[in-house]
Short mmCIF file of C-alpha atoms in Angstrom, two decimals:
data_model
loop_
_atom_site.label_atom_id
_atom_site.label_comp_id
_atom_site.label_asym_id
_atom_site.label_seq_id
_atom_site.Cartn_x
_atom_site.Cartn_y
_atom_site.Cartn_z
CA MET A 1 38.20 -3.67 12.51
CA SER A 2 35.79 -0.70 13.13
CA SER A 3 32.95 -1.11 15.00
CA ALA A 4 30.27 1.10 16.00
CA PRO A 5 30.95 4.29 17.91
CA ASN A 6 31.60 4.10 21.39
CA THR A 7 31.59 0.11 21.40
CA GLN A 8 34.28 -1.69 22.51
CA PRO A 9 36.07 -4.58 20.06
CA GLU A 10 35.06 -6.89 22.68
CA GLN A 11 31.41 -5.87 22.65
CA ALA A 12 31.06 -6.21 19.11
CA GLN A 13 32.91 -9.27 18.65
CA ALA A 14 30.02 -10.69 21.24
CA MET A 15 27.53 -9.34 18.86
CA TRP A 16 28.65 -10.60 15.81
CA LEU A 17 28.79 -14.13 17.19
CA ALA A 18 25.19 -13.52 18.44
CA ASN A 19 24.49 -13.02 14.63
CA LEU A 20 26.41 -16.01 13.86
CA ARG A 21 24.40 -18.16 16.00
CA GLN A 22 21.16 -16.55 14.56
CA ASN A 23 22.14 -17.38 11.17
CA LEU A 24 22.71 -21.09 12.30
CA ILE A 25 19.19 -21.57 14.01
CA SER A 26 17.02 -19.85 11.69
CA PRO A 27 17.46 -22.19 8.76
CA VAL A 28 17.55 -25.28 11.18
CA SER A 29 14.04 -24.02 12.65
CA ALA A 30 12.87 -23.85 9.30
CA VAL A 31 13.98 -27.28 8.35
CA VAL A 32 12.71 -28.81 11.50
CA GLY A 33 9.09 -27.41 10.83
CA LEU A 34 8.85 -28.06 7.08
CA CYS A 35 9.81 -31.93 8.15
CA GLU A 36 7.09 -31.76 10.75
CA PHE A 37 4.55 -30.32 8.09
CA LEU A 38 5.42 -32.97 5.41
CA GLU A 39 5.16 -35.90 7.66
CA SER A 40 1.90 -34.65 8.87
CA GLU A 41 0.70 -34.24 5.16
CA ALA A 42 1.95 -37.80 4.24
CA GLU A 43 -0.02 -39.23 7.03
CA ARG A 44 -2.82 -37.40 6.04
CA LEU A 45 -2.85 -38.36 2.41
CA THR A 46 -1.75 -42.10 3.56
CA LEU A 47 1.60 -41.62 1.31
CA LYS A 48 2.99 -44.75 2.52
CA GLU A 49 5.64 -45.04 0.00
CA ALA A 50 7.00 -41.73 1.04
CA ALA A 51 6.56 -42.22 4.99
CA SER A 52 9.85 -43.91 4.95
CA ASP A 53 12.19 -41.07 3.17
CA LEU A 54 10.36 -38.76 5.00
CA ASN A 55 11.25 -40.25 8.55
CA ARG A 56 14.77 -40.37 7.59
CA ILE A 57 14.66 -36.92 6.61
CA SER A 58 12.89 -35.98 10.15
CA GLN A 59 15.55 -38.17 11.94
CA ALA A 60 18.34 -36.07 10.35
CA ALA A 61 16.70 -32.84 10.88
CA THR A 62 16.33 -33.71 14.77
CA GLU A 63 20.09 -34.73 14.66
CA LEU A 64 20.68 -31.67 13.21
CA SER A 65 19.20 -29.63 15.56
CA VAL A 66 20.89 -31.26 18.45
CA PHE A 67 24.24 -30.05 17.14
CA VAL A 68 23.57 -26.89 16.18
CA ASP A 69 21.86 -26.29 19.67
CA GLN A 70 25.41 -26.79 20.87
CA LEU A 71 26.63 -23.88 18.95
CA LEU A 72 24.10 -21.56 20.72
CA HIS A 73 26.48 -21.29 23.63
CA PRO A 74 28.81 -18.17 23.03
CA ARG A 75 31.87 -19.91 23.81
CA MET A 76 31.47 -22.93 21.83
CA ALA A 77 30.45 -20.81 18.63
CA LEU A 78 33.85 -18.51 19.53
CA LYS A 79 35.81 -21.81 19.88
CA LEU A 80 34.54 -22.89 16.41
CA THR A 81 36.10 -19.65 15.07
CA VAL A 82 39.40 -19.60 16.56
CA SER A 83 40.62 -22.97 17.39
CA GLY A 84 41.88 -25.79 15.04
CA ASP A 85 40.96 -28.55 17.66
CA GLU A 86 40.18 -31.82 16.10
CA GLY A 87 37.04 -32.16 18.18
CA VAL A 88 35.55 -28.70 16.49
CA LYS A 89 36.53 -29.88 13.07
CA ARG A 90 34.76 -33.49 14.01
CA LEU A 91 31.68 -31.22 15.04
CA ARG A 92 31.71 -29.49 11.73
CA HIS A 93 31.93 -32.92 9.96
CA ASP A 94 29.05 -34.14 12.00
CA LEU A 95 27.08 -31.16 10.92
CA ARG A 96 27.21 -32.05 7.69
CA THR A 97 26.34 -35.69 7.87
CA PRO A 98 22.75 -35.05 8.55
CA MET A 99 22.42 -32.18 6.26
CA ASN A 100 23.68 -34.43 3.37
CA ALA A 101 20.60 -36.98 4.43
CA ILE A 102 18.35 -34.25 4.44
CA LYS A 103 19.38 -33.10 0.82
CA GLY A 104 19.51 -36.60 -0.44
CA TYR A 105 16.30 -38.13 0.52
CA SER A 106 14.62 -34.67 -0.18
CA GLU A 107 16.07 -35.05 -3.84
CA MET A 108 14.86 -38.58 -4.06
CA LEU A 109 11.38 -37.54 -2.95
CA LEU A 110 11.25 -34.58 -5.47
CA GLU A 111 11.88 -37.31 -8.36
CA ASP A 112 8.87 -39.69 -7.19
CA LEU A 113 6.30 -36.58 -6.44
CA GLU A 114 4.22 -37.27 -10.05
CA ASP A 115 3.92 -41.08 -9.32
CA LEU A 116 2.82 -40.30 -5.67
CA ASN A 117 0.19 -38.06 -7.03
CA ALA A 118 1.38 -35.42 -4.34
CA GLY A 119 2.87 -32.38 -6.71
CA HIS A 120 1.54 -29.84 -4.13
CA LEU A 121 4.48 -31.03 -2.02
CA GLU A 122 7.22 -29.83 -4.26
CA LEU A 123 7.12 -26.21 -3.03
CA ASP A 124 7.99 -27.58 0.65
CA LEU A 125 10.80 -30.17 -0.34
CA ARG A 126 12.47 -27.26 -2.37
CA GLY A 127 12.08 -25.06 0.54
CA LEU A 128 13.67 -27.88 2.75
CA LEU A 129 16.62 -28.13 0.32
CA LYS A 130 17.01 -24.11 -0.02
CA HIS A 131 17.19 -23.88 3.88
CA THR A 132 19.62 -26.87 3.93
CA ASP A 133 22.19 -25.03 1.62
CA SER A 134 21.72 -21.93 3.53
CA LEU A 135 22.93 -23.72 6.72
CA LEU A 136 25.73 -25.48 4.69
CA GLN A 137 26.76 -22.07 3.36
CA GLU A 138 26.94 -20.82 7.36
CA ILE A 139 29.23 -24.06 8.21
CA ASP A 140 31.69 -23.17 5.44
CA VAL A 141 31.68 -19.65 6.86
CA LEU A 142 33.00 -21.19 10.22
CA ALA A 143 35.41 -23.34 8.62
CA SER A 144 36.73 -20.55 6.76
CA LEU A 145 37.07 -18.39 9.76
CA SER A 146 38.97 -21.00 11.65
CA ASP A 147 41.43 -21.47 8.61
CA ASN A 148 42.09 -17.85 8.49
CA GLN A 149 42.48 -16.67 12.13
CA SER A 150 46.16 -15.11 12.81
CA GLY A 151 47.74 -15.56 16.02
CA ASP A 152 46.80 -11.79 16.87
CA GLY A 153 43.40 -12.85 18.11
CA PHE A 154 39.87 -12.93 16.79
CA LYS A 155 38.73 -10.70 13.75
CA ILE A 156 35.73 -10.22 12.35
CA PRO A 157 35.56 -10.75 8.62
CA GLU A 158 35.22 -7.58 6.13
CA ALA A 159 31.90 -8.96 5.04
CA SER A 160 30.27 -8.91 8.37
CA GLN A 161 31.03 -5.50 9.38
CA ASP A 162 27.58 -4.22 8.80
CA ALA A 163 26.14 -7.20 10.70
CA ALA A 164 28.71 -6.54 13.56
CA GLU A 165 27.62 -2.66 13.55
CA MET A 166 24.05 -3.69 13.35
CA PHE A 167 24.31 -5.77 16.57
CA ALA A 168 26.76 -3.30 18.24
CA ASN A 169 24.03 -0.33 17.80
CA LEU A 170 21.16 -2.66 19.16
CA ALA A 171 23.47 -3.13 22.30
CA GLN A 172 23.75 0.75 22.52
CA SER A 173 19.98 0.88 22.11
CA ILE A 174 19.08 -1.13 24.83
CA ARG A 175 19.32 0.11 28.55
CA SER A 176 21.42 -1.51 31.02
CA ILE A 177 19.53 -2.97 33.97
CA ASP A 178 19.93 -1.21 37.10
CA PRO A 179 18.62 -3.54 39.73
CA VAL A 180 18.53 -0.88 42.33
CA ALA A 181 16.42 1.78 40.22
CA GLU A 182 14.00 -1.01 39.04
CA THR A 183 13.23 -2.49 42.16
CA ALA A 184 12.93 0.66 43.93
CA SER A 185 9.83 1.95 42.19
CA LEU A 186 8.40 -2.03 41.84
CA THR A 187 8.14 -3.78 44.88
CA GLY A 188 5.26 -5.97 46.23
CA THR A 189 3.83 -8.72 48.28
CA ILE A 190 4.72 -12.09 46.61
CA LEU A 191 3.80 -15.70 47.43
CA VAL A 192 6.28 -18.32 46.37
CA VAL A 193 4.97 -21.92 46.24
CA ASP A 194 7.42 -24.74 45.82
CA ASP A 195 7.74 -27.86 47.59
CA VAL A 196 11.26 -27.99 47.58
CA GLU A 197 12.55 -25.96 50.52
CA ALA A 198 16.01 -24.99 49.17
CA ASN A 199 14.24 -23.48 46.12
CA ARG A 200 11.81 -21.54 48.37
CA THR A 201 14.80 -20.32 50.62
CA LEU A 202 16.77 -19.21 47.76
CA LEU A 203 14.08 -17.55 45.85
CA ALA A 204 12.63 -15.88 48.98
CA ARG A 205 15.97 -14.61 49.86
CA ARG A 206 16.67 -12.98 46.42
CA LEU A 207 13.24 -11.23 46.51
CA GLU A 208 13.63 -9.96 49.78
CA ARG A 209 17.01 -8.58 49.08
CA ASP A 210 15.32 -6.65 46.07
CA GLY A 211 12.77 -5.28 48.60
CA HIS A 212 9.95 -7.20 48.31
CA GLN A 213 7.82 -8.63 51.08
CA VAL A 214 7.89 -12.52 50.61
CA TRP A 215 5.50 -15.31 51.88
CA THR A 216 6.24 -19.09 51.03
CA ALA A 217 4.16 -22.19 51.04
CA ASP A 218 5.61 -25.75 50.59
CA GLY A 219 2.51 -26.93 48.30
CA GLY A 220 -0.62 -26.15 46.46
CA TYR A 221 -3.14 -26.36 49.50
CA SER A 222 -0.74 -24.19 51.52
CA ALA A 223 -0.62 -21.72 48.90
CA LEU A 224 -4.61 -21.63 48.64
CA GLU A 225 -4.56 -21.17 52.79
CA LYS A 226 -2.35 -18.18 52.55
CA LEU A 227 -4.14 -16.53 49.83
CA SER A 228 -7.29 -16.82 51.41
CA GLN A 229 -5.65 -14.91 54.53
CA HIS A 230 -3.52 -12.05 52.93
CA ALA A 231 -3.33 -9.78 49.50
CA PHE A 232 -0.63 -10.98 47.28
CA ASP A 233 0.69 -8.62 44.20
CA LEU A 234 2.11 -11.65 42.48
CA VAL A 235 2.52 -15.40 43.12
CA LEU A 236 5.42 -17.66 41.98
CA LEU A 237 4.06 -21.00 41.34
CA ASP A 238 5.75 -24.11 41.04
CA LEU A 239 4.20 -26.47 38.37
CA MET A 240 5.30 -30.09 40.08
CA MET A 241 4.25 -30.39 43.70
CA PRO A 242 2.75 -33.67 45.40
CA ASP A 243 -0.11 -32.50 47.05
CA LEU A 244 -1.95 -29.99 44.41
CA ASN A 245 -0.02 -29.56 41.22
CA GLY A 246 0.55 -25.98 40.21
CA TYR A 247 -1.82 -25.97 37.10
CA ASP A 248 -4.72 -27.14 39.77
CA VAL A 249 -3.74 -24.47 42.12
CA LEU A 250 -3.68 -21.56 38.90
CA LYS A 251 -7.26 -22.86 37.81
CA ARG A 252 -8.54 -22.28 41.32
CA LEU A 253 -7.28 -18.77 41.40
CA LYS A 254 -8.57 -17.99 38.04
CA GLU A 255 -12.13 -19.25 38.85
CA ASN A 256 -12.18 -17.01 42.28
CA ASP A 257 -13.09 -13.63 41.90
CA ASP A 258 -11.06 -12.50 44.46
CA TRP A 259 -7.80 -13.79 43.18
CA ARG A 260 -8.33 -14.08 39.46
CA ASP A 261 -6.49 -10.60 38.82
CA ILE A 262 -3.45 -11.66 40.85
CA PRO A 263 -0.52 -12.27 38.20
CA VAL A 264 0.88 -15.67 38.36
CA ILE A 265 4.34 -16.75 37.28
CA MET A 266 4.87 -20.46 36.67
CA ILE A 267 8.02 -21.88 37.75
CA SER A 268 9.02 -24.78 35.64
CA ALA A 269 12.03 -27.04 34.44
CA PHE A 270 12.61 -26.81 30.56
CA ASP A 271 11.14 -30.41 30.15
CA GLU A 272 7.83 -29.29 31.40
CA ILE A 273 7.19 -26.48 28.87
CA GLU A 274 4.12 -28.07 27.10
CA SER A 275 2.64 -28.13 30.92
CA VAL A 276 3.60 -24.15 31.07
CA ALA A 277 1.92 -23.66 27.86
CA ARG A 278 -1.39 -24.99 29.05
CA CYS A 279 -1.23 -22.67 32.16
CA VAL A 280 -0.51 -19.61 29.95
CA GLU A 281 -3.68 -20.73 28.07
CA ILE A 282 -5.79 -20.28 31.67
CA GLY A 283 -4.59 -17.11 32.60
CA ALA A 284 -0.96 -17.37 33.89
CA GLU A 285 1.46 -14.32 33.41
CA ASP A 286 4.59 -15.70 32.53
CA TYR A 287 7.08 -18.43 33.46
CA LEU A 288 10.50 -18.91 34.87
CA PRO A 289 12.78 -21.90 34.15
CA LYS A 290 14.80 -23.65 36.61
CA PRO A 291 17.66 -22.78 37.51
CA PHE A 292 16.83 -18.73 37.89
CA ASN A 293 18.86 -16.37 35.89
CA PRO A 294 18.98 -13.61 38.51
CA ILE A 295 18.41 -10.74 35.72
CA LEU A 296 15.62 -12.86 34.10
CA LEU A 297 13.89 -13.29 37.33
CA GLN A 298 14.04 -9.72 38.30
CA ALA A 299 12.84 -8.72 34.87
CA ARG A 300 9.69 -10.95 34.68
CA ILE A 301 8.89 -10.20 38.38
CA ASN A 302 9.14 -6.37 37.47
CA ALA A 303 6.92 -6.81 34.09
CA ALA A 304 4.31 -8.95 36.11
CA LEU A 305 4.04 -6.36 39.00
CA GLU A 306 3.66 -3.54 36.35
CA LYS A 307 0.85 -5.29 34.59
CA GLY A 308 -0.62 -5.75 38.05
CA GLN A 309 -0.40 -2.03 38.72
CA TRP A 310 -1.87 -1.20 35.25
CA ARG A 311 -4.87 -3.79 35.98
CA GLU A 312 -5.55 -1.84 39.37
CA ARG A 313 -5.61 1.37 37.64
CA GLU A 314 -8.02 -0.37 34.75
CA ARG A 315 -10.20 -1.13 37.51
CA LEU A 316 -10.26 2.39 39.09
CA TYR A 317 -11.01 3.95 35.87
CA LEU A 318 -13.66 1.54 35.13
CA PHE A 319 -15.21 2.04 38.32
CA GLN A 320 -14.91 5.93 37.77
CA MET A 321 -16.66 5.53 34.24
CA GLU A 322 -19.14 3.28 35.61
CA ALA A 323 -19.93 5.94 38.47
CA GLU A 324 -19.97 8.75 35.77
CA LYS A 325 -22.50 6.62 33.52
CA GLN A 326 -24.68 6.10 36.36
CA LYS A 327 -24.90 9.78 36.95
CA TYR A 328 -25.82 10.19 33.67
CA LYS A 329 -28.47 7.89 33.92
CA ASP A 330 -29.59 9.12 37.14
CA LEU A 331 -29.77 12.55 35.45
CA LEU A 332 -31.35 11.37 32.27
CA HIS A 333 -34.09 9.52 34.27
CA SER A 334 -34.98 12.52 36.35
CA ILE A 335 -35.61 14.44 33.42
CA LEU A 336 -37.27 11.71 31.14
CA PRO A 337 -39.39 8.98 31.57
CA GLN A 338 -37.75 5.58 31.83
CA LYS A 339 -39.50 4.18 28.89
CA ILE A 340 -38.41 7.37 26.90
CA VAL A 341 -34.86 6.86 27.92
CA THR A 342 -34.69 3.34 26.83
CA ARG A 343 -36.18 4.24 23.56
CA LEU A 344 -33.33 6.96 23.18
CA ASN A 345 -30.69 4.45 24.02
CA ASP A 346 -32.20 2.08 21.50
CA GLY A 347 -31.53 4.65 18.79
CA GLU A 348 -34.74 6.41 17.99
CA ALA A 349 -34.08 9.95 16.79
CA THR A 350 -37.71 11.10 16.47
CA ILE A 351 -40.27 10.20 19.65
CA ALA A 352 -43.83 11.32 19.09
CA ASP A 353 -46.91 9.09 20.15
CA ARG A 354 -50.58 9.64 20.27
CA HIS A 355 -52.31 9.00 23.27
CA ASP A 356 -56.01 8.87 23.43
CA ASP A 357 -56.63 9.07 27.04
CA VAL A 358 -54.61 11.17 29.28
CA THR A 359 -55.44 13.50 32.49
CA VAL A 360 -53.29 16.68 32.56
CA LEU A 361 -52.57 19.10 35.58
CA PHE A 362 -51.75 22.75 35.59
CA SER A 363 -51.24 24.84 38.80
CA ASP A 364 -50.12 28.55 39.54
CA MET A 365 -49.42 30.15 42.79
CA VAL A 366 -51.57 33.34 43.06
CA GLY A 367 -49.70 36.32 43.87
CA PHE A 368 -46.49 34.98 43.60
CA THR A 369 -45.24 37.71 41.49
CA GLU A 370 -45.64 40.41 43.94
CA MET A 371 -44.29 38.23 46.94
CA SER A 372 -40.98 37.36 45.00
CA ALA A 373 -40.65 41.14 44.63
CA LYS A 374 -40.53 41.46 48.42
CA LEU A 375 -38.14 38.72 48.95
CA SER A 376 -34.35 38.13 48.04
CA PRO A 377 -33.52 35.88 45.05
CA ALA A 378 -32.27 33.23 47.42
CA GLN A 379 -35.43 33.42 49.24
CA VAL A 380 -37.52 33.01 46.16
CA VAL A 381 -35.59 29.94 44.95
CA ASP A 382 -35.62 28.18 48.28
CA TYR A 383 -39.50 28.56 48.57
CA LEU A 384 -39.92 27.30 44.83
CA ASN A 385 -37.67 24.61 45.60
CA ARG A 386 -39.40 23.51 48.72
CA VAL A 387 -42.75 23.62 47.08
CA PHE A 388 -41.86 21.97 43.90
CA SER A 389 -39.75 19.06 45.61
CA GLY A 390 -42.87 18.12 47.41
CA PHE A 391 -44.75 17.96 44.20
CA ASP A 392 -42.15 15.95 42.59
CA LYS A 393 -42.14 13.59 45.58
CA ALA A 394 -45.95 13.17 45.44
CA ALA A 395 -45.84 12.70 41.71
CA SER A 396 -43.38 10.13 41.72
CA GLU A 397 -44.94 8.22 44.61
CA LEU A 398 -48.31 8.26 42.51
CA GLY A 399 -46.82 7.41 39.28
CA VAL A 400 -47.78 10.85 37.41
CA GLU A 401 -45.25 12.37 34.91
CA LYS A 402 -44.13 15.66 36.00
CA ILE A 403 -43.75 17.49 32.50
CA LYS A 404 -42.11 20.93 33.70
CA THR A 405 -41.98 23.94 35.62
CA ILE A 406 -42.21 27.35 34.35
CA GLY A 407 -41.55 29.95 36.81
CA ASP A 408 -44.18 29.21 39.71
CA ALA A 409 -46.43 27.08 37.43
CA TYR A 410 -46.22 23.12 37.64
CA MET A 411 -47.46 20.97 34.70
CA ALA A 412 -47.91 17.13 35.26
CA ALA A 413 -49.61 14.23 33.00
CA ALA A 414 -51.08 10.69 34.06
CA GLY A 415 -51.29 8.01 31.49
CA VAL A 416 -48.14 9.10 29.72
CA PRO A 417 -45.70 7.45 28.22
CA ASP A 418 -47.40 4.23 29.62
CA HIS A 419 -51.27 4.08 29.80
CA ARG A 420 -53.12 3.45 32.98
CA ASN A 421 -57.13 3.35 33.53
CA ASP A 422 -57.11 5.32 36.71
CA HIS A 423 -55.08 8.40 35.26
CA ALA A 424 -57.91 10.89 36.46
CA GLU A 425 -58.26 9.82 39.83
CA VAL A 426 -54.29 9.83 40.68
CA MET A 427 -54.05 13.21 39.06
CA VAL A 428 -56.89 14.58 41.30
CA GLU A 429 -55.25 13.01 44.11
CA LEU A 430 -52.01 14.62 43.19
CA ALA A 431 -53.82 17.87 43.16
CA CYS A 432 -55.24 17.51 46.54
CA ARG A 433 -51.63 16.82 48.05
CA MET A 434 -50.33 19.76 46.36
CA LEU A 435 -52.96 21.65 48.19
CA SER A 436 -51.98 20.01 51.50
CA GLN A 437 -48.72 20.75 51.03
CA VAL A 438 -48.82 24.33 50.05
CA GLU A 439 -51.17 25.04 52.98
CA ALA A 440 -48.93 23.30 55.54
CA LEU A 441 -45.86 25.54 54.19
CA ASN A 442 -48.06 28.59 54.71
CA HIS A 443 -47.70 28.28 58.43
CA GLU A 444 -44.04 28.57 58.27
CA LEU A 445 -43.94 31.54 55.99
CA ASP A 446 -44.67 35.24 56.34
CA TYR A 447 -46.05 35.59 52.91
CA PRO A 448 -48.97 32.69 52.64
CA MET A 449 -49.42 31.43 48.87
CA HIS A 450 -52.43 29.89 47.28
CA LEU A 451 -52.62 27.27 44.53
CA ARG A 452 -54.93 27.55 41.68
CA ILE A 453 -55.32 24.13 39.96
CA GLY A 454 -56.97 22.80 36.53
CA VAL A 455 -57.43 19.39 35.55
CA HIS A 456 -58.57 18.18 32.26
CA SER A 457 -58.95 14.64 30.62
CA GLY A 458 -58.54 13.90 26.68
CA PRO A 459 -56.22 12.76 24.17
CA VAL A 460 -52.72 14.51 23.56
CA VAL A 461 -49.51 14.06 21.38
CA ALA A 462 -46.59 13.46 23.57
CA GLY A 463 -42.70 13.41 22.49
CA ILE A 464 -39.14 14.61 23.02
CA ILE A 465 -38.74 18.16 21.92
CA GLY A 466 -35.11 19.86 20.95
CA SER A 467 -31.83 18.17 20.61
CA HIS A 468 -30.08 19.98 23.37
CA ARG A 469 -31.44 20.23 26.90
CA PHE A 470 -34.29 18.47 25.62
CA LEU A 471 -37.57 17.47 27.54
CA TYR A 472 -40.53 15.26 27.10
CA ASP A 473 -43.52 17.65 26.63
CA VAL A 474 -47.31 16.91 25.91
CA TRP A 475 -49.38 18.94 23.36
CA GLY A 476 -53.07 19.42 21.99
CA ASP A 477 -56.33 20.63 22.98
CA THR A 478 -56.43 18.93 26.51
CA VAL A 479 -53.36 20.52 27.25
CA ASN A 480 -54.83 24.08 26.21
CA PHE A 481 -58.21 23.32 28.30
CA ALA A 482 -56.36 22.31 31.47
CA SER A 483 -54.20 25.36 31.44
CA ARG A 484 -57.71 27.53 31.04
CA LEU A 485 -59.08 25.51 33.87
CA GLU A 486 -56.34 26.82 35.99
CA THR A 487 -56.37 30.45 34.90
CA THR A 488 -60.43 30.55 35.45
CA GLY A 489 -60.13 28.55 38.82
CA ALA A 490 -60.24 29.82 42.38
CA PRO A 491 -57.14 30.23 44.80
CA GLY A 492 -56.90 27.08 47.10
CA ARG A 493 -59.51 25.29 44.68
CA ILE A 494 -59.04 22.28 42.22
CA GLN A 495 -61.06 22.92 39.06
CA VAL A 496 -62.12 19.81 36.71
CA SER A 497 -63.68 19.47 33.58
CA GLU A 498 -66.96 17.76 32.84
CA GLU A 499 -64.76 14.85 31.58
CA THR A 500 -62.50 14.68 34.44
CA ALA A 501 -65.39 14.69 36.62
CA ARG A 502 -67.02 11.98 35.01
CA ARG A 503 -64.15 9.70 35.81
CA VAL A 504 -63.67 10.63 39.53
CA THR A 505 -66.90 11.07 40.95
CA HIS A 506 -67.02 7.58 42.48
CA CYS A 507 -64.09 8.29 44.61
CA PHE A 508 -64.21 12.30 45.14
CA ASP A 509 -66.61 14.65 46.29
CA LEU A 510 -67.66 17.60 43.81
CA THR A 511 -69.56 20.58 43.68
CA ASP A 512 -72.62 21.22 41.47
CA PRO A 513 -71.60 22.03 37.85
CA MET A 514 -70.74 25.63 36.88
CA ASP A 515 -70.92 27.06 33.64
CA VAL A 516 -67.52 28.72 32.88
CA ARG A 517 -66.45 30.68 29.85
CA ILE A 518 -63.34 29.06 28.46
CA LYS A 519 -61.40 31.20 26.04
CA GLY A 520 -61.24 29.58 22.69
CA LYS A 521 -64.08 26.96 23.86
CA GLY A 522 -67.04 29.08 24.94
CA GLN A 523 -69.18 27.88 27.71
CA ALA A 524 -68.40 24.62 29.62
CA LYS A 525 -69.60 22.74 32.74
CA THR A 526 -66.91 22.37 35.29
CA TYR A 527 -66.60 21.31 39.14
CA PHE A 528 -64.53 22.03 42.10
CA ILE A 529 -63.26 19.18 44.15
CA THR A 530 -64.46 19.35 47.65
CA GLY A 531 -62.69 16.33 49.07
CA ARG A 532 -62.27 12.40 48.85
CA LYS A 533 -65.38 10.22 49.47
CA SER A 534 -65.40 8.27 52.74
#
């Protein structure tokens, strides 16, 4: 026979037999599934007349499944194709018996569907017949193979060459498992939990040979104790244990913040498969059937360890993302008020509000331009940073909103974005602290500086300007008036408008009113703050 390139005849033969077994089990699985569905429908619709026939069909399907399960073993399938043994012929006869029962009872039910008022079951019954016929054809293929094999050994039928090549190509595509290479890069600390000493010892020896560090526990409580004392990359957990069963141990692991991400593989006998399914539902990674297949054992442990590594990487990435997100938040909050940040995050594209009662402050350093010409750029930046950092700290302590700095000018507002009744008092308090900070700094510098500050209270419009490097700003006549008060003031003094003076006279001492010409306003009464009241 011809096979896929670079494929030995024995390998092609094994692959063809695998295809044969698949062709047998597929229709059997469909027959069993349809029988279960039809029985549940009959119970739901209370079709008592059909229940008896459906029960016989179900029994025949179960019997058929048991027989076909025997054929899933490669040696039995090969024996069916090359041997004329009487036992093999008997097995083929036994396969046809339940299939004939399924066909017979299904055809009888089809005739009675109209009387039973269950016409919607026709499609399922015909599907049952179709899959049964498909299985009969596969059995006939087995019979013809056995009858036609020569003494020269097993030969794949010409009609099956495509299937043989397909499976042979699949074998070439799947790389062989190299235990040394696999375990060299995927080793970990594993806890083996099993109440049977022989099982623990054998499994531990296998794992240690593969390079893992292994701990063992003889029961559920012992496993929990070891988990509290050591860090594990994987837990192999027996399901049936006398003190605390594997299901309860798994629940405790998944309910514990420190343990919930440890991969857990359940160790189970085949007859506990429903219990294993429940374990998978609550977080088990996989399961291993007893007795252990060494290749399957290694593959599932490697897969679980790899998933654990990816989870750890995911946690690290999430931590880094959260750290970057926090940096972004901190930066945004250092630029914008908290309330404005919240509104931006809620999706507001345009933010502009009118505030009827706000106090605005402007300050400027007298002679700063001349001083900066005499200093190096680094000295100028250092000086401004020390001054403005102190202003920012005082503004934050008082709950005043810094608006911006322009060169050596500093602008702040109180009462935005959240209204407060004492906006004038806290703003004048900020102005006093600013003067004190500059005076203290002058003792350290060769070039003493003096602040000129203007403060005015009134309505403003506040909002976000720009879409790139945006800032929170305020506009209006109140802003312009405060700026004029700064420019017409005196070095080392705080000049306030009549509106602001009226609001702070109870807590600050003021000079007598002065008539000052304000650009764009004409004559206006202003005051200097002389200190805080006792």
